[in-house]
XYZ file of C-alpha atoms in Angstrom:
313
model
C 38.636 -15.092 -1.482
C 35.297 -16.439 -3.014
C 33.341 -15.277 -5.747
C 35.797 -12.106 -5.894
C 34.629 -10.826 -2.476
C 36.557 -11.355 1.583
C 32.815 -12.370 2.762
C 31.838 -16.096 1.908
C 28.516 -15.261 4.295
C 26.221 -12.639 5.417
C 24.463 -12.246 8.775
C 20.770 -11.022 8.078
C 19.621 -8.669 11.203
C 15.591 -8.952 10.329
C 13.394 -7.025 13.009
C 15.501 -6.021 15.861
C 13.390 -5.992 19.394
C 12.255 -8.199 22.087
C 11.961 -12.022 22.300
C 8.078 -11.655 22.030
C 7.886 -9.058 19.378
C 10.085 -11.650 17.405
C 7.790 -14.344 17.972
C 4.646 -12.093 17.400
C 5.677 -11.533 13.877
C 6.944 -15.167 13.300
C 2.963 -15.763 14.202
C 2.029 -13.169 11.583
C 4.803 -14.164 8.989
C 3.303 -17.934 9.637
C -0.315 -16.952 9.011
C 0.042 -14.627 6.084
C 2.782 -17.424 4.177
C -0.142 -20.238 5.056
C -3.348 -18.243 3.720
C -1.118 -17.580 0.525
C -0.281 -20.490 -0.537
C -3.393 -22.165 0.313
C -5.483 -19.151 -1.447
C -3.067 -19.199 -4.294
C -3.344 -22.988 -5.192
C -7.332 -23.120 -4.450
C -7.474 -20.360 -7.284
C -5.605 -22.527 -9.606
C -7.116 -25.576 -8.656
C -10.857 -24.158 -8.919
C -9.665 -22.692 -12.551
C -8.096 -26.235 -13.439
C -11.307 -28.095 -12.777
C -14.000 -25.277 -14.218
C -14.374 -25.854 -17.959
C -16.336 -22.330 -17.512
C -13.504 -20.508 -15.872
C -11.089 -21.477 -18.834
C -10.877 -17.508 -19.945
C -8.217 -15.278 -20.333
C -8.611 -13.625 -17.666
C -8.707 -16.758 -15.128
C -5.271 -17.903 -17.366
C -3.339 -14.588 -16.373
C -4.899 -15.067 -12.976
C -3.392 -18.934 -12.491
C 0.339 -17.189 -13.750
C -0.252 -14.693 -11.043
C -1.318 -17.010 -8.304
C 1.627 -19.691 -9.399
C 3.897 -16.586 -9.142
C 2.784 -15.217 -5.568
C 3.013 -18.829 -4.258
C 7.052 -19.029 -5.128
C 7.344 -15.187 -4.810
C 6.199 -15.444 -0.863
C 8.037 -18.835 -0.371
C 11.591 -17.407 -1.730
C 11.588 -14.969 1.501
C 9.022 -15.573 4.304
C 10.306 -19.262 5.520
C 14.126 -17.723 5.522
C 12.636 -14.626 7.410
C 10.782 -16.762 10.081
C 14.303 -18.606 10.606
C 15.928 -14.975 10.906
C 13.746 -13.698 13.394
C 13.423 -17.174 15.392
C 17.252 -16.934 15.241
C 18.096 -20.613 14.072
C 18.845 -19.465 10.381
C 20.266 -15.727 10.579
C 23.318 -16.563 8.040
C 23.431 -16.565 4.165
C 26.325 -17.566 2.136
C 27.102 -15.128 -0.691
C 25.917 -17.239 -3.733
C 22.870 -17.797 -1.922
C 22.015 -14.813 -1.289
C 22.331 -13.724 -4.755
C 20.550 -16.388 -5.812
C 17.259 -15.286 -3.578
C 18.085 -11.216 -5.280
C 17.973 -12.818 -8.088
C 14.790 -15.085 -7.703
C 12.365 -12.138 -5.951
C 13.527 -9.321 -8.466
C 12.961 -11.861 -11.559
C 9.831 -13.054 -9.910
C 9.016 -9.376 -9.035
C 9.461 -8.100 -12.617
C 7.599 -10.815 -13.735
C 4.334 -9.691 -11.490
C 4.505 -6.251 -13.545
C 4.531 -7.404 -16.782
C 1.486 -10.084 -16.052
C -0.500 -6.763 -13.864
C 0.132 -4.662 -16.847
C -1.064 -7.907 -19.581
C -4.497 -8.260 -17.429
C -4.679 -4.266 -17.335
C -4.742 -4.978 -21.534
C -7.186 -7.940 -20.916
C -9.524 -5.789 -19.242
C -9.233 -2.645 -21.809
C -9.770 -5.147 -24.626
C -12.742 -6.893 -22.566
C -14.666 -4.059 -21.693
C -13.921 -1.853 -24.997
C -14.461 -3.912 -27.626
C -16.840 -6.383 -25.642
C -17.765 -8.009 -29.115
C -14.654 -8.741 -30.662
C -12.686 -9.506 -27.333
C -12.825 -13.657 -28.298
C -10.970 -12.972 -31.282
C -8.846 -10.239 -29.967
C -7.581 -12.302 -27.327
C -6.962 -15.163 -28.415
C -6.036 -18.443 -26.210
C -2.752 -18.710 -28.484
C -2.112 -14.406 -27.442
C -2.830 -15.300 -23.803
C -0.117 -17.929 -23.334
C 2.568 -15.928 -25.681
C 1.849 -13.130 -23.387
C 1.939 -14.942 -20.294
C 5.231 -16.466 -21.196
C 6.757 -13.418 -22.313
C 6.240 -11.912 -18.992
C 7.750 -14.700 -17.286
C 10.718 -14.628 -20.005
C 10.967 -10.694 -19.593
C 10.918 -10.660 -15.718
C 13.787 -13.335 -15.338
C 15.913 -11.497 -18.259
C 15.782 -7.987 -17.223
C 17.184 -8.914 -13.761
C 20.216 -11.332 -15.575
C 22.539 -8.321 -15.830
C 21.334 -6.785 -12.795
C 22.165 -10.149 -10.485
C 25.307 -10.404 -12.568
C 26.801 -6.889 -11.330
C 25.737 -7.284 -8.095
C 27.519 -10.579 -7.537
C 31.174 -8.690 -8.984
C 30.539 -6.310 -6.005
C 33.448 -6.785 -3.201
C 32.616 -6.955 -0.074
C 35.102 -6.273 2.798
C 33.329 -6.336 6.209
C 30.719 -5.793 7.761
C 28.884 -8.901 6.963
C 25.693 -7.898 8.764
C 22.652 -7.017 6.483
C 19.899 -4.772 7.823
C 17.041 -6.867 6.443
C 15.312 -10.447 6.193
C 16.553 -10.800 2.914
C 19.296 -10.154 0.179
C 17.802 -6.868 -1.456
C 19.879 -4.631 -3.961
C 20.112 -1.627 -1.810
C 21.349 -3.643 1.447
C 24.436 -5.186 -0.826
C 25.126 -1.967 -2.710
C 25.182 -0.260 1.366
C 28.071 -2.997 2.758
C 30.126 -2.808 -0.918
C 33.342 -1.274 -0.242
C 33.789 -1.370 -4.287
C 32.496 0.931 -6.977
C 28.772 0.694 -7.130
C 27.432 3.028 -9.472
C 27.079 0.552 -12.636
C 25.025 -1.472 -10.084
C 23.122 1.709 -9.374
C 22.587 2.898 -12.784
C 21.560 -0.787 -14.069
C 18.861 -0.956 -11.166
C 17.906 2.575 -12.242
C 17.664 1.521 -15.985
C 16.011 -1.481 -15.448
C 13.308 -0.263 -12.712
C 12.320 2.672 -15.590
C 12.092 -0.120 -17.839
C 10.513 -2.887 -15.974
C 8.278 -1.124 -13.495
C 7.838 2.638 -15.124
C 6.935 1.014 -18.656
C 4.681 -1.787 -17.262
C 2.491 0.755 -15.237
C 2.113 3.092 -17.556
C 0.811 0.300 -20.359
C -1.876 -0.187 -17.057
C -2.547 3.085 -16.370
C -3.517 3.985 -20.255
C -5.143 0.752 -20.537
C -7.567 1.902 -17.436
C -7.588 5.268 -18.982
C -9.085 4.001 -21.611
C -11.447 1.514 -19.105
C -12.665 4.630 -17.289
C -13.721 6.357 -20.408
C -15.442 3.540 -21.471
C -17.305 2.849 -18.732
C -18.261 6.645 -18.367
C -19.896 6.408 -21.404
C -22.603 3.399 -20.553
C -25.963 4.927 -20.019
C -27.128 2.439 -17.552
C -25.748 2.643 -13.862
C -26.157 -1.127 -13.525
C -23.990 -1.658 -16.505
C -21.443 0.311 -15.492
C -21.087 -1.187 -12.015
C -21.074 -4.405 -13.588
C -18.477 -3.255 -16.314
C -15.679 -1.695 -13.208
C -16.767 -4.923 -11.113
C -14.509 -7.093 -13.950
C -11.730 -4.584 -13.273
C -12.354 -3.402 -9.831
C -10.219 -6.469 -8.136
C -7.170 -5.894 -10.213
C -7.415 -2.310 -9.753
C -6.571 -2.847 -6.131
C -4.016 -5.134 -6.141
C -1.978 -2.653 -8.831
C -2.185 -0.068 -6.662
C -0.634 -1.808 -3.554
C 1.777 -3.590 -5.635
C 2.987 -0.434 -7.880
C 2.972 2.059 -4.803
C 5.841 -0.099 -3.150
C 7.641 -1.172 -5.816
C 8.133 2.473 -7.280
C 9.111 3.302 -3.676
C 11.550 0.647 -3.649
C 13.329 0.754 -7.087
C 12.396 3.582 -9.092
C 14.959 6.302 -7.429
C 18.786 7.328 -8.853
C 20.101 6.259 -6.025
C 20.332 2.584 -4.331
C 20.906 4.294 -0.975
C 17.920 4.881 1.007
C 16.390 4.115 4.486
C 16.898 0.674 4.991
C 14.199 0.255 7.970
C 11.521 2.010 5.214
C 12.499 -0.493 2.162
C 12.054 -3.816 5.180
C 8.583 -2.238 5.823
C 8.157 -1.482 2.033
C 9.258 -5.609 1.194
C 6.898 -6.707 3.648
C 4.104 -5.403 1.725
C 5.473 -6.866 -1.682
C 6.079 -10.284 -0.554
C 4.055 -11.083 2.482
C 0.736 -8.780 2.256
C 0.309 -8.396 -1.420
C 0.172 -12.037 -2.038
C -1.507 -12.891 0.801
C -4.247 -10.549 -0.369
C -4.305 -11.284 -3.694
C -6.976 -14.584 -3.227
C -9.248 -12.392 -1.184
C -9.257 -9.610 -3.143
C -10.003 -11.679 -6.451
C -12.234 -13.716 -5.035
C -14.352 -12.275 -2.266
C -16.590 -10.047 -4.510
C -16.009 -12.723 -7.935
C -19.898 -14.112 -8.218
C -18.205 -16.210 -10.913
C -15.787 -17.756 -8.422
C -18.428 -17.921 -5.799
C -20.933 -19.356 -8.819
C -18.410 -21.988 -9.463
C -17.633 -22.736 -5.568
C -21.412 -24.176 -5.025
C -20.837 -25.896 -7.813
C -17.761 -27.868 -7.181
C -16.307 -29.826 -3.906
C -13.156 -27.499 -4.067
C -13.290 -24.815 -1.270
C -11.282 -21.793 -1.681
C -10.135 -20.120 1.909
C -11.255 -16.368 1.117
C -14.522 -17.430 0.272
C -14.977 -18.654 3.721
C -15.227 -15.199 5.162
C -17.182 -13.402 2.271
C -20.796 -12.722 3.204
């Protein structure tokens, strides 16, 4: 017996089909993972090197590109081995170690959406005082409390899973170690697993999106009351981009971890992961940049070329 369990190694299942529906998401998985990374790093590069772009804003955009780089990396290489079939096992401390990597990573993503939601409510309300509002010494304590609150809230959560016991079967319905997959093959008592993931998912993901959505409460209201059209599409164009990605990321998230229970559809929480670590971050660099005329300001200007910008008209 190892780590307190009769199952030293799991078998991940991934997608289940043909040979060539395998290998047409490998192709998909391979393209996505490549234009994230690539997108990810040109944003922090092209922030690095612009004097102009050292803002808040770009700051908490750098942590979020740095994050979606690791975030995609901790589960689409393992899932291209699991649906190629050359790397369809997981030892048990492994495989808590990636739960406990993607949750921390994924908490971390809500508390850095819900600090640029602030960014933006303090940028476009008090437009005149937003310099010494947010300050370059409040941007990095926030930014580093969200990475220090996203890797503590899941501590206790990775801890309980790993006391789980696990008897047989060995096989997990998924391309990678989730909560609800372990708590479904546990043949121990799983409810103080449950009720921590309930806990911290109210805290974590609940709390966090409702600081955004009364921070963009707030936005809206402001914006309403500009008199001129053109400033008010300018003022939602600074908020527009993250707008979009907090509604992708937040609708699956909620869907996967806000709920009493740990046992749900497995099939609908694979298709529900999929969009929070392949598409979300893969989208993220397009979505920031494509419609950023500082970006695209600062991409004439310098020898650095950013992928999305490629395609934008």
């Amino acid at each position: 017996i190892a780590n307190g369990t009769s199952v030293e190694e799991f078998i991940l299942l991934g997608f289940p089909g043909t040979w060539q529906s395998r290998v047409f998401l490998v192709v998909v998985f391979a393209l996505m993972y490549t234009l994230t990374v690539i997108g990810n790093a040109s944003i922090i590069a092209l922030v690095w090197t612009s004097s102009n772009l050292h803002t808040p804003m770009y700051f908490f955009l750098c942590n979020l590109s740095f994050l979606e780089i690791w975030y995609t990396t901790g589960s689409v290489p393992k899932a291209i081995g699991v649906m190629l079939g050359t790397s369809q096992t997981i030892s048990f401390s492994v495989c808590i170690f990636q739960l406990f990597f993607l949750l921390s990573l994924g908490s971390t993503e809500c508390f850095l959406l819900s600090v640029m939601a602030y960014d933006r409510y303090l940028a476009i309300c008090y437009p005149l005082r937003y310099s010494s509002l947010m300050s370059s010494v409040l941007s990095v304590r926030l930014a580093l409390s969200s990475w220090l609150g996203g890797f503590l809230a899941i501590s206790l959560l990775a801890f309980l899973t790993s006391r789980l016991t696990f008897c047989g079967p060995d096989v997990i319905n998924h391309f990678l170690c989730d909560i609800d997959s372990c708590v479904a093959l546990s043949c121990s008592d799983t409810r103080s697993v449950e009720l921590a993931t309930f806990l911290v998912s109210i805290i974590v993901v609940v709390a966090s999106c409702v600081v955004t959505l009364v921070s963009y409460m707030y936005i809206i209201s402001s914006i309403l009351r500009i008199r001129s059209a053109h400033g008010r599409k300018k003022a939602f164009s600074t908020c527009s981009a993250h707008l979009s990605v907090v509604t992708i990321w937040y609708g699956s998230t909620i869907f996967l971890y806000v709920k009493p229970s740990a046992q749900n559809s497995l099939d609908l929480n694979k298709i529900a992961n999929v969009f929070n670590t392949v598409v979300t971050p893969c989208l993220n660099p397009f979505i920031y940049t494509l419609r950023n005329k500082e970006v695209k300001l600062h991409k004439s200007a310098n020898t650095i070329c950013i992928i999305p910008l490629l395609f934008s008209p």
